[in-house]
CSV table of C-alpha atoms in Angstrom, one decimal:
chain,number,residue,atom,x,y,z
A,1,UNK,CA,-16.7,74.2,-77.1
A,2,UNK,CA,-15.7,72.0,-80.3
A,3,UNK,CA,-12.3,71.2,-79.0
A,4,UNK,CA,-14.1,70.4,-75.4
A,5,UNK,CA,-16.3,67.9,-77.1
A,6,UNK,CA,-13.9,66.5,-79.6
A,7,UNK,CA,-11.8,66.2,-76.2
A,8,UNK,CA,-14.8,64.1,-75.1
A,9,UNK,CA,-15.3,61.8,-77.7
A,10,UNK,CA,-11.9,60.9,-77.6
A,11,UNK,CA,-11.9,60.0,-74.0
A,12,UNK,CA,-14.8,57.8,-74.2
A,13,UNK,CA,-13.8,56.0,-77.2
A,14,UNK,CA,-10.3,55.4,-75.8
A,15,UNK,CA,-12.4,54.3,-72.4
A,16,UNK,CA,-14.9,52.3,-74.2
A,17,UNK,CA,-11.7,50.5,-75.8
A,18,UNK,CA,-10.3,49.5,-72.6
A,19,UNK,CA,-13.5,48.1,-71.2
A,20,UNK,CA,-14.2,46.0,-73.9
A,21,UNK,CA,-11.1,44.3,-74.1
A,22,UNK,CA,-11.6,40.9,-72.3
A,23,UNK,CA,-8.5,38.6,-72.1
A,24,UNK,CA,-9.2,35.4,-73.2
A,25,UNK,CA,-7.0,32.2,-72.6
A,26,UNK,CA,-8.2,29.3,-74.3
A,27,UNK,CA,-6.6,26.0,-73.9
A,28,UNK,CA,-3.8,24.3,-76.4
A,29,UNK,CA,-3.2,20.8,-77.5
A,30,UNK,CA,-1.5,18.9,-74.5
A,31,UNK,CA,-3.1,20.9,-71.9
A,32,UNK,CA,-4.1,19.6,-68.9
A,33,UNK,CA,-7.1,21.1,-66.3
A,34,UNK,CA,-7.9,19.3,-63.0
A,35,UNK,CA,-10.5,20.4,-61.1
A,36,UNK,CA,-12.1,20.0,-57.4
A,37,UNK,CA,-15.7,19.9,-57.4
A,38,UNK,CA,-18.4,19.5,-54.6
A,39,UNK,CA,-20.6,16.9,-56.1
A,40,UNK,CA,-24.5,16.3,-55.6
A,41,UNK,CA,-25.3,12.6,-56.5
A,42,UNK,CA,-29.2,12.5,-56.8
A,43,UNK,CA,-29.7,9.2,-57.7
A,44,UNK,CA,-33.5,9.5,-60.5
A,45,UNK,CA,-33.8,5.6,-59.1
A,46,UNK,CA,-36.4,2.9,-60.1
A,47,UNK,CA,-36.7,-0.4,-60.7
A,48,UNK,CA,-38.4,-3.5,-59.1
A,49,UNK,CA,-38.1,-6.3,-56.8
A,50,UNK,CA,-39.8,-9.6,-55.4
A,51,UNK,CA,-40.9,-8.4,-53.1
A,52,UNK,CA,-42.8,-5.4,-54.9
A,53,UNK,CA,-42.1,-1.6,-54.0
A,54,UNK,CA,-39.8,0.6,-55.3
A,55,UNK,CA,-35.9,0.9,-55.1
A,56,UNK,CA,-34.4,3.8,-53.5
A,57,UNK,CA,-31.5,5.2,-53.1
A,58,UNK,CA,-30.5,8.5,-51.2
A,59,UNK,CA,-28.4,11.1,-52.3
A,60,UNK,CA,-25.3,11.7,-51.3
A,61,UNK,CA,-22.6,14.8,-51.6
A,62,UNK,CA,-19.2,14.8,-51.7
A,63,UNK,CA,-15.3,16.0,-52.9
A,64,UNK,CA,-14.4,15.5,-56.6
A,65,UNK,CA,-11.4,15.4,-58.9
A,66,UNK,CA,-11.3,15.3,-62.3
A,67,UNK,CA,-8.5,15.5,-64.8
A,68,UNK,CA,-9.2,17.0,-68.3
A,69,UNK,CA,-6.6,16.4,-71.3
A,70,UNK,CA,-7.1,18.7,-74.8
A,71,UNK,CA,-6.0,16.7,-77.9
A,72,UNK,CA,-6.7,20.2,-79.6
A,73,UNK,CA,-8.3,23.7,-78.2
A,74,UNK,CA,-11.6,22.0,-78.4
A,75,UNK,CA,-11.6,18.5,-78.1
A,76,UNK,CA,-10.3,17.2,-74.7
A,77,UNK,CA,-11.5,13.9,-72.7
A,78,UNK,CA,-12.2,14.0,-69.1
A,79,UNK,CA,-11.6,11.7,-66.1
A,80,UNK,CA,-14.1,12.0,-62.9
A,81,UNK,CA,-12.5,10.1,-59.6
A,82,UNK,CA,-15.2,10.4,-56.4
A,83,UNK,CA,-17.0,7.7,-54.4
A,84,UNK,CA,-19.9,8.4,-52.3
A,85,UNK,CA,-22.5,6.8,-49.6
A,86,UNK,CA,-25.6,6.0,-50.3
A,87,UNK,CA,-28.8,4.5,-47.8
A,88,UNK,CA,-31.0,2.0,-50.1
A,89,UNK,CA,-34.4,1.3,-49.0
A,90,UNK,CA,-37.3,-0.6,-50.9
A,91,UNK,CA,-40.6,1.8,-50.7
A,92,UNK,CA,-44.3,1.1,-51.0
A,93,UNK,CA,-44.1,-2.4,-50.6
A,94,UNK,CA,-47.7,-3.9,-50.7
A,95,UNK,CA,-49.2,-0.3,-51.1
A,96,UNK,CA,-47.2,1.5,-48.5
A,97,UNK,CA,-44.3,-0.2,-46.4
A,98,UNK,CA,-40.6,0.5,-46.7
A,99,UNK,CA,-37.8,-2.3,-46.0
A,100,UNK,CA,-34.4,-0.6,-45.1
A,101,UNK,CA,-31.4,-2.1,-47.1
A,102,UNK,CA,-28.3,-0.7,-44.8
A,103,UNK,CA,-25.4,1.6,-46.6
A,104,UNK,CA,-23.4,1.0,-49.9
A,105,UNK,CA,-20.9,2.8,-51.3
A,106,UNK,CA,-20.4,3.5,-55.3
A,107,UNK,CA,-17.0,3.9,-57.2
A,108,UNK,CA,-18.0,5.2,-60.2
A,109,UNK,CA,-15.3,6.3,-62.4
A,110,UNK,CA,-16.6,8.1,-65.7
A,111,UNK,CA,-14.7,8.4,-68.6
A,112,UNK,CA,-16.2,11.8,-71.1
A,113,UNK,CA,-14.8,13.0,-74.6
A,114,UNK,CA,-16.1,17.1,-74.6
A,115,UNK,CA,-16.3,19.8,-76.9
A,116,UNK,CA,-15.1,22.6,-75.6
A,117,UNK,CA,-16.7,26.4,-77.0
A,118,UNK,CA,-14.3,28.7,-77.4
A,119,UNK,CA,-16.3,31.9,-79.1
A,120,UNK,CA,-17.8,33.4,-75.4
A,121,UNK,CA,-14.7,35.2,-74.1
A,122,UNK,CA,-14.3,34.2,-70.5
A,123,UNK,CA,-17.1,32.0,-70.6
A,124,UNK,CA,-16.1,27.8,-72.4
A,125,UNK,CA,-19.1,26.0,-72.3
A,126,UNK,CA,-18.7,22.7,-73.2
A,127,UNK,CA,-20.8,19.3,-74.1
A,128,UNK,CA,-19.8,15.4,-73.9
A,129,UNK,CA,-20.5,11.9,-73.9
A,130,UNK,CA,-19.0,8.7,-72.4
A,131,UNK,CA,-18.6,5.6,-70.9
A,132,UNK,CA,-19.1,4.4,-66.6
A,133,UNK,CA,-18.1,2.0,-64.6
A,134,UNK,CA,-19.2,1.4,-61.1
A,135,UNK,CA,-18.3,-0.7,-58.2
A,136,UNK,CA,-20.4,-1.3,-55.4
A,137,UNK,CA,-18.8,-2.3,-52.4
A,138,UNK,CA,-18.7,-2.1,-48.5
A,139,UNK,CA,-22.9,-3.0,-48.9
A,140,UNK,CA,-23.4,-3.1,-44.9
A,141,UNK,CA,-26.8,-4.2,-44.9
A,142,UNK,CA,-29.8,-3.2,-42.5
A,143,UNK,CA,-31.4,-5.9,-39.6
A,144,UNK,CA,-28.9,-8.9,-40.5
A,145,UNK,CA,-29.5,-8.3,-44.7
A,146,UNK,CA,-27.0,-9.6,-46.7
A,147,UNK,CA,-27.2,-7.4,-49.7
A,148,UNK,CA,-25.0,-7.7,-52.9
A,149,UNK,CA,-25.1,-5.4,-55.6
A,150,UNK,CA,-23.1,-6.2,-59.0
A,151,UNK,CA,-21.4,-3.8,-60.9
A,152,UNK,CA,-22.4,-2.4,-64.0
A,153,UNK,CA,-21.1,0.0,-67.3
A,154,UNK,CA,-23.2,2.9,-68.2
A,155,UNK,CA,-23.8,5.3,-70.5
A,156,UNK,CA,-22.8,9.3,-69.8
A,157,UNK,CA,-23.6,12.7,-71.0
A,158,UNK,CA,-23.2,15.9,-69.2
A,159,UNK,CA,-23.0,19.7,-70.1
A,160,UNK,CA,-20.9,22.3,-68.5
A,161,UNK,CA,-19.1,25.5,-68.5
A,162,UNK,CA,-15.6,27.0,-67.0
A,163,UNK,CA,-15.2,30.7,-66.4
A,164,UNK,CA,-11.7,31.8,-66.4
A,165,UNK,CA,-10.3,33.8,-63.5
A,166,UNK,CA,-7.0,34.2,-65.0
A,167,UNK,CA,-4.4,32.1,-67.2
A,168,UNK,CA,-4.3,29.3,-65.0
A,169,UNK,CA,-7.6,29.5,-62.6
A,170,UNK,CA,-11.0,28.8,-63.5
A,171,UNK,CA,-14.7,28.1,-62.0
A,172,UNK,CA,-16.7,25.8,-62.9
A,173,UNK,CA,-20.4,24.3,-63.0
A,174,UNK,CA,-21.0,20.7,-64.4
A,175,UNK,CA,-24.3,18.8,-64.8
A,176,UNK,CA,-23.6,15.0,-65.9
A,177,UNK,CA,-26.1,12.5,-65.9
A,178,UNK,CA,-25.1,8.4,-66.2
A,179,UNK,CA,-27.5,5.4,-67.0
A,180,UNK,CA,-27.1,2.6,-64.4
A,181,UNK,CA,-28.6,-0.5,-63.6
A,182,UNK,CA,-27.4,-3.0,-61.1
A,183,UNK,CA,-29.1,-6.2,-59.8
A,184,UNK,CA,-29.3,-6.3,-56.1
A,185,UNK,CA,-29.5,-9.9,-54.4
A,186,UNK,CA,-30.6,-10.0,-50.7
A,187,UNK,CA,-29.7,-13.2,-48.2
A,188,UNK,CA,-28.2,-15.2,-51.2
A,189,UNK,CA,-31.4,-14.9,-53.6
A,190,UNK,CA,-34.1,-14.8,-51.5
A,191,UNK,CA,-35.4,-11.7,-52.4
A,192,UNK,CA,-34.0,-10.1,-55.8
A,193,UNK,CA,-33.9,-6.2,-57.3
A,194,UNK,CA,-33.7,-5.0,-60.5
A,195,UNK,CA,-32.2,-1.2,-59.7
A,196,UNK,CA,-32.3,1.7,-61.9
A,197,UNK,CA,-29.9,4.2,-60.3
A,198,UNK,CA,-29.4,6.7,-63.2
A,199,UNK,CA,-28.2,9.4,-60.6
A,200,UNK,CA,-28.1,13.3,-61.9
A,201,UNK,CA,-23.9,14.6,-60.9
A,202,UNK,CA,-24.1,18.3,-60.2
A,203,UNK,CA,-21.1,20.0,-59.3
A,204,UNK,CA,-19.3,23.1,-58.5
A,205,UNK,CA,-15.8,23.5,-58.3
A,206,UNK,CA,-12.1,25.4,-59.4
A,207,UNK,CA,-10.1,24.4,-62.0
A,208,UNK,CA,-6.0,24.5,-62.9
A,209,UNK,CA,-5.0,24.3,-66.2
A,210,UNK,CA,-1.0,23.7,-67.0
């Protein structure tokens, strides 16, 4: 009986052992992870105009690629590269109508430094904080409008986390959100916006790190 048990423990201890070893493959200095995402961009919009009402700006989901570079295992800056459609409409104007502004698209190319976590095993969480510029172009605007929008920097911060798959794959989920104004002139000045877009990224996506 003692030599059945004894013949036990060993086997669990030798099976807990293997369980619980995790490989781990945490990125190096000069690394470089590019990722495709599916994005959600859910503009938070407000704002005014001359007209009163509300700005508003639809959301809008699309592809995404982003290139990471690590100065160090934790410290690495980040490039996002997406442009998206989006319908802008003025709301509650005098208590309740809504003026359609037509289409625009948004370029808005974000530039992040992160900190990346690397005590979770599999799990690298990371934070960050940068800089946004974007350009608003092909503005097609509703009923004859001509609608210009200027372009504008912004502030970003976002939060995120990659979950290795193996030394070179990896999923990931990223929340970013970027602090954006633009001033929107309709028919040459005849009606004027002042348009906070502040849109919430979310995306979803696989990395590959080389």
């Amino acid at each position: 009986m003692r030599k059945i048990l004894k013949s036990l423990a060993i086997l669990a201890v030798s099976a807990g052992s293997i369980f619980s070893y995790v490989p781990t493959y945490a990125s190096e200095a000069g690394d470089i992870l590019i990722r495709l995402r599916g994005i959600g961009v859910i503009p938070d919009d407000g704002g005014k105009t001359t007209i009163g009402g509300k700005p508003d700006l639809s959301n809008s989901y699309v592809p995404e690629l982003d290139i990471s570079y690590f100065f160090t295992k934790n410290i690495a800056a980040e490039l996002i590269l997406a442009t998206t459609k989006h319908n802008a409409k003025v709301e509650n104007i005098n208590g309740g109508g809504t003026a359609d502004l037509g289409d625009v698209m948004l370029l808005p190319p974000t530039l992040t430094l992160q900190y990346h976590f690397t005590n979770f095993g599999k799990f690298k969480p990371y934070i960050g904080a940068g800089v946004n510029y974007t350009v608003f172009y092909n503005a097609d605007g509703a009923n004859g409008l001509d609608v210009d929008y200027d372009n504008n920097f912004g502030a970003a911060a976002q939060v995120g986390v990659d979950y290795e798959l193996n030394e070179a794959w990896s999923l990931n989920l990223d929340v970013k959100r970027l602090w954006l104004n633009t001033d929107a002139t309709i028919n040459g000045g005849a009606i004027k916006g002042d348009v906070d877009v502040d849109p919430w990224i979310v995306g979803v996506g696989l990395g590959y790190r080389f």
